[in-house]
Amino acid sequence: AQSVTQLDSQVPVFEEAPVELRCNYSSSVSVYLFWYVQYPNQGLQLLLKYLSGSTLVESINGFEAEFNKSQTSFHLRKPSVHISDTAEYFCAVTRVGGGSNYKLTFGKGTLLTVNP
Amino acid sequence: GAVVSQHPSRVICKSGTSVKIECRSLDFQATTMFWYRQFPKKSLMLMATSNEGSKATYEQGVEKDKFLINHASLTLSTLTVTSAHPEDSSFYICSATQGAYEQYFGPGTRLTVT
């Protein structure tokens, strides 16, 4: 079984400041890792994913995450946030190769609030 | 591409009645669909996994007779909350896959039981 820990339930920052949302996972098998973003009263949108290859993955809107196998982490970063980045962010994993139809295991989420 | 819709987006029903929520993959065939429940300020809780043409697999603690899931075609899955009660009020989200790792999520349905 897998588990995901998001260490911060809330992260308030000022606009244009850098931010890091932390995610650690536990798994006895190899996993794929994901970050999803959820705006109020909406479903989840995939922000970025790590499957294999380069451990640094980037999204089109300036977020990046780095897979660190030794620390079992997949922290999300952005060098300069905007008000529009205010949302709930979920880290998730699924085991490589499927099994259980690629069920996702989610962290509890981190509410990023960007203040002017 | 890979758009998933849910209908309705919001529904209010009286206690004791049943309500059906639809989840559709609009531009792809979904071999597997998932149903989640999200409580306020909480993460997503997987309720069940459904594969087209077969019975849904429910997670531990989820009442099969209360949350009826039907995956009748490769583009449609439905969740019926039977004999709804106020404690069933929640945000229900579905997702769909094409048999691989990536899940595409619907916009969610807000259910309020009065």
Short mmCIF file of N, CA, C and O in Angstrom, two decimals, chain A:
data_model
loop_
_atom_site.label_atom_id
_atom_site.label_comp_id
_atom_site.label_asym_id
_atom_site.label_seq_id
_atom_site.Cartn_x
_atom_site.Cartn_y
_atom_site.Cartn_z
N ALA A 1 0.85 -1.20 0.00
CA ALA A 1 0.00 0.00 0.00
C ALA A 1 0.88 1.25 0.00
O ALA A 1 2.04 1.21 0.43
N GLN A 2 0.32 2.32 -0.51
CA GLN A 2 1.05 3.58 -0.54
C GLN A 2 0.39 4.58 0.41
O GLN A 2 -0.80 4.48 0.72
N SER A 3 1.17 5.55 0.84
CA SER A 3 0.62 6.66 1.62
C SER A 3 1.32 7.94 1.19
O SER A 3 2.47 7.90 0.72
N VAL A 4 0.62 9.04 1.35
CA VAL A 4 1.14 10.35 0.96
C VAL A 4 0.93 11.32 2.11
O VAL A 4 -0.17 11.40 2.67
N THR A 5 1.97 12.05 2.43
CA THR A 5 1.90 13.03 3.50
C THR A 5 2.19 14.41 2.95
O THR A 5 3.26 14.64 2.37
N GLN A 6 1.27 15.30 3.12
CA GLN A 6 1.51 16.70 2.79
C GLN A 6 1.64 17.42 4.11
O GLN A 6 0.69 17.50 4.89
N LEU A 7 2.82 17.91 4.37
CA LEU A 7 3.17 18.36 5.70
C LEU A 7 2.47 19.64 6.12
O LEU A 7 2.32 19.91 7.31
N ASP A 8 2.05 20.45 5.16
CA ASP A 8 1.42 21.72 5.48
C ASP A 8 -0.01 21.72 5.00
O ASP A 8 -0.26 21.51 3.82
N SER A 9 -0.95 21.96 5.89
CA SER A 9 -2.34 22.02 5.47
C SER A 9 -2.67 23.37 4.84
O SER A 9 -3.54 23.46 3.97
N GLN A 10 -1.97 24.41 5.29
CA GLN A 10 -2.19 25.74 4.73
C GLN A 10 -0.85 26.44 4.55
O GLN A 10 0.02 26.35 5.43
N VAL A 11 -0.72 27.14 3.43
CA VAL A 11 0.49 27.93 3.18
C VAL A 11 0.05 29.30 2.67
O VAL A 11 -0.42 29.44 1.54
N PRO A 12 0.17 30.32 3.52
CA PRO A 12 -0.13 31.68 3.05
C PRO A 12 1.15 32.37 2.60
O PRO A 12 2.17 32.29 3.28
N VAL A 13 1.09 33.02 1.46
CA VAL A 13 2.25 33.75 0.94
C VAL A 13 1.77 35.05 0.31
O VAL A 13 0.60 35.19 -0.03
N PHE A 14 2.72 35.96 0.12
CA PHE A 14 2.41 37.19 -0.58
C PHE A 14 2.68 37.02 -2.07
O PHE A 14 3.52 36.22 -2.49
N GLU A 15 1.95 37.78 -2.85
CA GLU A 15 2.12 37.74 -4.30
C GLU A 15 3.57 38.02 -4.68
O GLU A 15 4.23 38.84 -4.05
N GLU A 16 4.05 37.30 -5.66
CA GLU A 16 5.41 37.37 -6.21
C GLU A 16 6.46 36.73 -5.30
O GLU A 16 7.64 36.71 -5.66
N ALA A 17 6.06 36.18 -4.19
CA ALA A 17 7.01 35.46 -3.34
C ALA A 17 7.15 34.03 -3.85
O ALA A 17 6.26 33.51 -4.53
N PRO A 18 8.27 33.37 -3.52
CA PRO A 18 8.41 31.96 -3.86
C PRO A 18 7.63 31.09 -2.89
O PRO A 18 7.33 31.49 -1.77
N VAL A 19 7.29 29.88 -3.34
CA VAL A 19 6.55 28.97 -2.47
C VAL A 19 7.02 27.54 -2.71
O VAL A 19 7.45 27.18 -3.80
N GLU A 20 6.96 26.75 -1.65
CA GLU A 20 7.23 25.32 -1.75
C GLU A 20 6.14 24.59 -0.98
O GLU A 20 5.89 24.88 0.19
N LEU A 21 5.49 23.65 -1.64
CA LEU A 21 4.51 22.78 -1.00
C LEU A 21 5.13 21.40 -0.90
O LEU A 21 5.52 20.82 -1.91
N ARG A 22 5.17 20.89 0.30
CA ARG A 22 5.90 19.66 0.53
C ARG A 22 5.03 18.41 0.42
O ARG A 22 3.87 18.41 0.83
N CYS A 23 5.64 17.37 -0.13
CA CYS A 23 4.95 16.09 -0.29
C CYS A 23 5.96 14.98 -0.07
O CYS A 23 7.01 14.94 -0.72
N ASN A 24 5.64 14.07 0.82
CA ASN A 24 6.44 12.86 1.02
C ASN A 24 5.53 11.65 0.84
O ASN A 24 4.34 11.71 1.13
N TYR A 25 6.11 10.56 0.37
CA TYR A 25 5.30 9.38 0.14
C TYR A 25 5.99 8.17 0.73
O TYR A 25 7.19 8.17 1.04
N SER A 26 5.20 7.14 0.89
CA SER A 26 5.72 5.86 1.37
C SER A 26 5.15 4.77 0.48
O SER A 26 3.94 4.73 0.21
N SER A 27 6.04 3.91 -0.01
CA SER A 27 5.59 2.81 -0.86
C SER A 27 6.66 1.74 -0.92
O SER A 27 7.85 2.04 -0.95
N SER A 28 6.22 0.51 -0.98
CA SER A 28 7.16 -0.62 -1.09
C SER A 28 7.47 -0.95 -2.55
O SER A 28 8.35 -1.77 -2.82
N VAL A 29 6.76 -0.29 -3.46
CA VAL A 29 6.99 -0.51 -4.89
C VAL A 29 7.21 0.84 -5.56
O VAL A 29 6.96 1.89 -4.97
N SER A 30 7.66 0.80 -6.80
CA SER A 30 7.86 2.04 -7.54
C SER A 30 6.52 2.70 -7.82
O SER A 30 5.52 2.02 -8.05
N VAL A 31 6.53 4.02 -7.83
CA VAL A 31 5.30 4.77 -8.02
C VAL A 31 5.47 5.85 -9.07
O VAL A 31 6.58 6.29 -9.37
N TYR A 32 4.35 6.24 -9.63
CA TYR A 32 4.25 7.48 -10.39
C TYR A 32 3.74 8.54 -9.42
O TYR A 32 2.95 8.23 -8.52
N LEU A 33 4.15 9.79 -9.64
CA LEU A 33 3.76 10.86 -8.72
C LEU A 33 3.08 11.99 -9.47
O LEU A 33 3.45 12.30 -10.61
N PHE A 34 2.13 12.60 -8.82
CA PHE A 34 1.32 13.64 -9.44
C PHE A 34 1.08 14.79 -8.47
O PHE A 34 1.03 14.61 -7.26
N TRP A 35 0.91 15.97 -9.04
CA TRP A 35 0.34 17.10 -8.32
C TRP A 35 -0.92 17.53 -9.07
O TRP A 35 -0.90 17.73 -10.29
N TYR A 36 -2.00 17.65 -8.29
CA TYR A 36 -3.26 18.14 -8.83
C TYR A 36 -3.60 19.46 -8.15
O TYR A 36 -3.28 19.68 -6.98
N VAL A 37 -4.33 20.32 -8.87
CA VAL A 37 -4.79 21.58 -8.30
C VAL A 37 -6.32 21.60 -8.37
O VAL A 37 -6.92 21.11 -9.33
N GLN A 38 -6.92 22.10 -7.30
CA GLN A 38 -8.37 22.19 -7.24
C GLN A 38 -8.77 23.61 -6.87
O GLN A 38 -8.44 24.08 -5.77
N TYR A 39 -9.48 24.27 -7.77
CA TYR A 39 -10.02 25.59 -7.48
C TYR A 39 -11.38 25.41 -6.80
O TYR A 39 -12.01 24.35 -6.94
N PRO A 40 -11.87 26.40 -6.06
CA PRO A 40 -13.11 26.23 -5.29
C PRO A 40 -14.26 25.69 -6.12
O PRO A 40 -14.53 26.16 -7.22
N ASN A 41 -14.90 24.68 -5.56
CA ASN A 41 -16.09 24.06 -6.16
C ASN A 41 -15.84 23.50 -7.56
O ASN A 41 -16.74 23.49 -8.40
N GLN A 42 -14.63 23.07 -7.80
CA GLN A 42 -14.30 22.46 -9.08
C GLN A 42 -13.63 21.11 -8.86
O GLN A 42 -13.26 20.76 -7.74
N GLY A 43 -13.51 20.36 -9.94
CA GLY A 43 -12.80 19.10 -9.86
C GLY A 43 -11.30 19.33 -9.86
O GLY A 43 -10.83 20.46 -9.75
N LEU A 44 -10.56 18.25 -10.00
CA LEU A 44 -9.10 18.33 -9.96
C LEU A 44 -8.52 18.46 -11.36
O LEU A 44 -8.99 17.83 -12.31
N GLN A 45 -7.48 19.26 -11.47
CA GLN A 45 -6.75 19.40 -12.73
C GLN A 45 -5.33 18.93 -12.51
O GLN A 45 -4.71 19.29 -11.50
N LEU A 46 -4.82 18.14 -13.43
CA LEU A 46 -3.45 17.69 -13.32
C LEU A 46 -2.50 18.85 -13.54
O LEU A 46 -2.59 19.56 -14.55
N LEU A 47 -1.60 19.05 -12.60
CA LEU A 47 -0.63 20.14 -12.70
C LEU A 47 0.67 19.63 -13.32
O LEU A 47 1.20 20.23 -14.25
N LEU A 48 1.20 18.54 -12.78
CA LEU A 48 2.36 17.91 -13.38
C LEU A 48 2.50 16.50 -12.84
O LEU A 48 1.82 16.12 -11.89
N LYS A 49 3.37 15.74 -13.50
CA LYS A 49 3.52 14.33 -13.15
C LYS A 49 4.97 13.90 -13.33
O LYS A 49 5.70 14.45 -14.16
N TYR A 50 5.36 12.92 -12.54
CA TYR A 50 6.65 12.27 -12.72
C TYR A 50 6.40 10.80 -13.00
O TYR A 50 5.79 10.09 -12.20
N LEU A 51 6.89 10.36 -14.14
CA LEU A 51 6.77 8.95 -14.51
C LEU A 51 8.14 8.29 -14.52
O LEU A 51 8.32 7.20 -13.97
N SER A 52 9.09 8.91 -15.18
CA SER A 52 10.45 8.38 -15.27
C SER A 52 11.32 9.47 -15.88
O SER A 52 10.83 10.54 -16.25
N GLY A 53 12.61 9.19 -15.96
CA GLY A 53 13.51 10.12 -16.60
C GLY A 53 13.95 11.24 -15.69
O GLY A 53 14.20 11.03 -14.50
N SER A 54 14.01 12.44 -16.23
CA SER A 54 14.48 13.60 -15.46
C SER A 54 13.65 13.76 -14.20
O SER A 54 12.41 13.70 -14.23
N THR A 55 14.33 13.97 -13.09
CA THR A 55 13.62 14.05 -11.81
C THR A 55 12.94 15.41 -11.61
O THR A 55 12.16 15.57 -10.69
N LEU A 56 13.26 16.36 -12.45
CA LEU A 56 12.64 17.68 -12.37
C LEU A 56 11.59 17.80 -13.47
O LEU A 56 11.91 17.67 -14.65
N VAL A 57 10.36 18.04 -13.06
CA VAL A 57 9.28 18.18 -14.03
C VAL A 57 8.66 19.56 -13.88
O VAL A 57 8.62 20.11 -12.78
N GLU A 58 8.19 20.09 -14.99
CA GLU A 58 7.67 21.44 -14.99
C GLU A 58 6.28 21.50 -15.58
O GLU A 58 5.92 20.68 -16.43
N SER A 59 5.50 22.48 -15.12
CA SER A 59 4.19 22.71 -15.70
C SER A 59 4.25 23.96 -16.58
O SER A 59 5.21 24.71 -16.55
N ILE A 60 3.19 24.18 -17.32
CA ILE A 60 3.19 25.32 -18.24
C ILE A 60 3.00 26.64 -17.53
O ILE A 60 3.26 27.69 -18.08
N ASN A 61 2.54 26.61 -16.29
CA ASN A 61 2.28 27.87 -15.59
C ASN A 61 3.32 28.16 -14.50
O ASN A 61 3.03 28.84 -13.53
N GLY A 62 4.51 27.63 -14.68
CA GLY A 62 5.62 28.04 -13.82
C GLY A 62 5.90 27.18 -12.61
O GLY A 62 6.86 27.41 -11.89
N PHE A 63 5.06 26.18 -12.35
CA PHE A 63 5.34 25.28 -11.23
C PHE A 63 6.35 24.22 -11.67
O PHE A 63 6.41 23.86 -12.84
N GLU A 64 7.09 23.72 -10.71
CA GLU A 64 7.98 22.61 -10.94
C GLU A 64 8.00 21.72 -9.70
O GLU A 64 7.69 22.16 -8.60
N ALA A 65 8.33 20.47 -9.92
CA ALA A 65 8.45 19.53 -8.80
C ALA A 65 9.63 18.64 -9.07
O ALA A 65 9.95 18.32 -10.22
N GLU A 66 10.30 18.25 -8.01
CA GLU A 66 11.47 17.40 -8.14
C GLU A 66 11.28 16.11 -7.37
O GLU A 66 10.97 16.12 -6.17
N PHE A 67 11.47 15.01 -8.07
CA PHE A 67 11.38 13.70 -7.45
C PHE A 67 12.70 13.38 -6.79
O PHE A 67 13.75 13.42 -7.43
N ASN A 68 12.65 13.08 -5.51
CA ASN A 68 13.85 12.70 -4.77
C ASN A 68 13.60 11.31 -4.18
O ASN A 68 12.90 11.17 -3.18
N LYS A 69 14.19 10.31 -4.82
CA LYS A 69 13.91 8.93 -4.41
C LYS A 69 14.45 8.63 -3.02
O LYS A 69 13.80 7.95 -2.21
N SER A 70 15.62 9.14 -2.73
CA SER A 70 16.24 8.83 -1.43
C SER A 70 15.44 9.43 -0.27
O SER A 70 15.38 8.86 0.81
N GLN A 71 14.84 10.58 -0.52
CA GLN A 71 14.05 11.22 0.52
C GLN A 71 12.55 10.95 0.35
O GLN A 71 11.75 11.49 1.12
N THR A 72 12.22 10.17 -0.63
CA THR A 72 10.81 9.85 -0.97
C THR A 72 9.97 11.12 -0.94
O THR A 72 8.94 11.19 -0.26
N SER A 73 10.42 12.10 -1.69
CA SER A 73 9.71 13.38 -1.70
C SER A 73 9.42 13.82 -3.13
O SER A 73 10.07 13.37 -4.09
N PHE A 74 8.45 14.69 -3.24
CA PHE A 74 8.06 15.24 -4.55
C PHE A 74 7.49 16.64 -4.27
O PHE A 74 6.32 16.91 -4.44
N HIS A 75 8.36 17.52 -3.84
CA HIS A 75 7.93 18.86 -3.44
C HIS A 75 7.62 19.74 -4.65
O HIS A 75 8.31 19.67 -5.68
N LEU A 76 6.62 20.56 -4.48
CA LEU A 76 6.17 21.47 -5.55
C LEU A 76 6.68 22.88 -5.26
O LEU A 76 6.55 23.35 -4.13
N ARG A 77 7.20 23.54 -6.30
CA ARG A 77 7.76 24.87 -6.09
C ARG A 77 7.32 25.82 -7.19
O ARG A 77 7.02 25.40 -8.32
N LYS A 78 7.30 27.09 -6.83
CA LYS A 78 7.10 28.12 -7.84
C LYS A 78 7.90 29.34 -7.39
O LYS A 78 7.77 29.75 -6.22
N PRO A 79 8.72 29.91 -8.24
CA PRO A 79 9.59 31.01 -7.81
C PRO A 79 8.85 32.31 -7.52
O PRO A 79 9.33 33.13 -6.75
N SER A 80 7.67 32.50 -8.15
CA SER A 80 6.94 33.75 -7.97
C SER A 80 5.45 33.47 -8.19
O SER A 80 5.03 33.16 -9.30
N VAL A 81 4.68 33.55 -7.12
CA VAL A 81 3.26 33.17 -7.22
C VAL A 81 2.39 34.37 -7.56
O VAL A 81 2.73 35.53 -7.30
N HIS A 82 1.22 34.04 -8.12
CA HIS A 82 0.21 35.05 -8.45
C HIS A 82 -1.04 34.80 -7.62
O HIS A 82 -1.24 33.70 -7.11
N ILE A 83 -1.85 35.83 -7.54
CA ILE A 83 -3.11 35.70 -6.82
C ILE A 83 -3.91 34.52 -7.36
O ILE A 83 -4.55 33.78 -6.62
N SER A 84 -3.86 34.33 -8.66
CA SER A 84 -4.63 33.27 -9.31
C SER A 84 -4.15 31.86 -8.96
O SER A 84 -4.82 30.88 -9.30
N ASP A 85 -3.01 31.75 -8.30
CA ASP A 85 -2.53 30.44 -7.87
C ASP A 85 -3.21 29.98 -6.59
O ASP A 85 -2.99 28.84 -6.14
N THR A 86 -4.01 30.83 -5.99
CA THR A 86 -4.73 30.44 -4.79
C THR A 86 -5.65 29.27 -5.09
O THR A 86 -6.53 29.35 -5.95
N ALA A 87 -5.41 28.16 -4.40
CA ALA A 87 -6.16 26.92 -4.67
C ALA A 87 -5.71 25.87 -3.68
O ALA A 87 -4.78 26.07 -2.89
N GLU A 88 -6.37 24.71 -3.75
CA GLU A 88 -5.95 23.55 -2.97
C GLU A 88 -5.07 22.69 -3.88
O GLU A 88 -5.41 22.46 -5.05
N TYR A 89 -3.96 22.22 -3.34
CA TYR A 89 -3.03 21.40 -4.11
C TYR A 89 -2.92 20.03 -3.47
O TYR A 89 -2.70 19.91 -2.27
N PHE A 90 -3.07 19.00 -4.30
CA PHE A 90 -3.02 17.63 -3.82
C PHE A 90 -1.86 16.88 -4.48
O PHE A 90 -1.72 16.91 -5.71
N CYS A 91 -1.11 16.20 -3.66
CA CYS A 91 -0.07 15.30 -4.14
C CYS A 91 -0.67 13.89 -4.17
O CYS A 91 -1.46 13.54 -3.28
N ALA A 92 -0.33 13.11 -5.17
CA ALA A 92 -0.91 11.77 -5.29
C ALA A 92 0.10 10.81 -5.91
O ALA A 92 1.00 11.23 -6.64
N VAL A 93 -0.07 9.54 -5.61
CA VAL A 93 0.79 8.50 -6.19
C VAL A 93 -0.05 7.34 -6.67
O VAL A 93 -1.16 7.11 -6.19
N THR A 94 0.49 6.61 -7.62
CA THR A 94 -0.09 5.35 -8.03
C THR A 94 1.07 4.41 -8.36
O THR A 94 2.14 4.86 -8.77
N ARG A 95 0.87 3.13 -8.17
CA ARG A 95 1.97 2.22 -8.35
C ARG A 95 2.27 2.01 -9.83
O ARG A 95 1.36 1.95 -10.66
N VAL A 96 3.53 1.90 -10.14
CA VAL A 96 3.96 1.64 -11.49
C VAL A 96 3.45 0.27 -11.92
O VAL A 96 3.49 -0.68 -11.16
N GLY A 97 2.94 0.20 -13.13
CA GLY A 97 2.48 -1.08 -13.66
C GLY A 97 1.03 -1.38 -13.35
O GLY A 97 0.53 -2.45 -13.71
N GLY A 98 0.37 -0.44 -12.75
CA GLY A 98 -1.06 -0.64 -12.51
C GLY A 98 -1.31 -1.45 -11.27
O GLY A 98 -0.71 -1.23 -10.24
N GLY A 99 -2.21 -2.37 -11.40
CA GLY A 99 -2.65 -3.07 -10.21
C GLY A 99 -3.73 -2.23 -9.58
O GLY A 99 -3.54 -1.03 -9.40
N SER A 100 -4.87 -2.82 -9.29
CA SER A 100 -6.00 -2.08 -8.74
C SER A 100 -6.39 -0.92 -9.66
O SER A 100 -6.82 0.14 -9.20
N ASN A 101 -6.23 -1.15 -10.95
CA ASN A 101 -6.66 -0.14 -11.92
C ASN A 101 -6.00 1.22 -11.70
O ASN A 101 -6.63 2.25 -11.91
N TYR A 102 -4.77 1.24 -11.29
CA TYR A 102 -4.06 2.49 -11.10
C TYR A 102 -4.79 3.39 -10.11
O TYR A 102 -4.93 4.59 -10.34
N LYS A 103 -5.22 2.86 -9.01
CA LYS A 103 -5.86 3.70 -8.00
C LYS A 103 -4.88 4.74 -7.49
O LYS A 103 -3.71 4.46 -7.24
N LEU A 104 -5.38 5.95 -7.32
CA LEU A 104 -4.56 7.03 -6.79
C LEU A 104 -4.69 7.10 -5.27
O LEU A 104 -5.78 6.96 -4.74
N THR A 105 -3.58 7.34 -4.64
CA THR A 105 -3.58 7.63 -3.22
C THR A 105 -3.23 9.10 -3.05
O THR A 105 -2.17 9.54 -3.51
N PHE A 106 -4.11 9.85 -2.42
CA PHE A 106 -3.95 11.30 -2.28
C PHE A 106 -3.43 11.69 -0.91
O PHE A 106 -3.71 11.03 0.10
N GLY A 107 -2.69 12.78 -0.88
CA GLY A 107 -2.41 13.44 0.38
C GLY A 107 -3.63 14.24 0.80
O GLY A 107 -4.63 14.31 0.07
N LYS A 108 -3.55 14.86 1.96
CA LYS A 108 -4.71 15.57 2.49
C LYS A 108 -4.88 16.96 1.90
O LYS A 108 -5.87 17.64 2.18
N GLY A 109 -3.93 17.38 1.11
CA GLY A 109 -4.07 18.66 0.45
C GLY A 109 -3.39 19.80 1.20
O GLY A 109 -3.27 19.76 2.43
N THR A 110 -2.96 20.80 0.44
CA THR A 110 -2.39 22.02 1.00
C THR A 110 -3.11 23.20 0.36
O THR A 110 -3.15 23.32 -0.86
N LEU A 111 -3.68 24.02 1.20
CA LEU A 111 -4.35 25.22 0.70
C LEU A 111 -3.33 26.34 0.56
O LEU A 111 -2.77 26.80 1.56
N LEU A 112 -3.07 26.72 -0.66
CA LEU A 112 -2.17 27.83 -0.94
C LEU A 112 -3.01 29.10 -1.08
O LEU A 112 -3.91 29.16 -1.93
N THR A 113 -2.72 30.06 -0.25
CA THR A 113 -3.42 31.34 -0.31
C THR A 113 -2.40 32.42 -0.64
O THR A 113 -1.46 32.63 0.12
N VAL A 114 -2.61 33.08 -1.77
CA VAL A 114 -1.70 34.14 -2.19
C VAL A 114 -2.37 35.49 -1.89
O VAL A 114 -3.45 35.78 -2.40
N ASN A 115 -1.71 36.25 -1.06
CA ASN A 115 -2.25 37.55 -0.65
C ASN A 115 -1.56 38.70 -1.38
O ASN A 115 -0.37 38.62 -1.69
N PRO A 116 -2.32 39.77 -1.66
CA PRO A 116 -1.72 40.91 -2.38
C PRO A 116 -0.76 41.67 -1.49
O PRO A 116 -0.78 41.57 -0.26
#
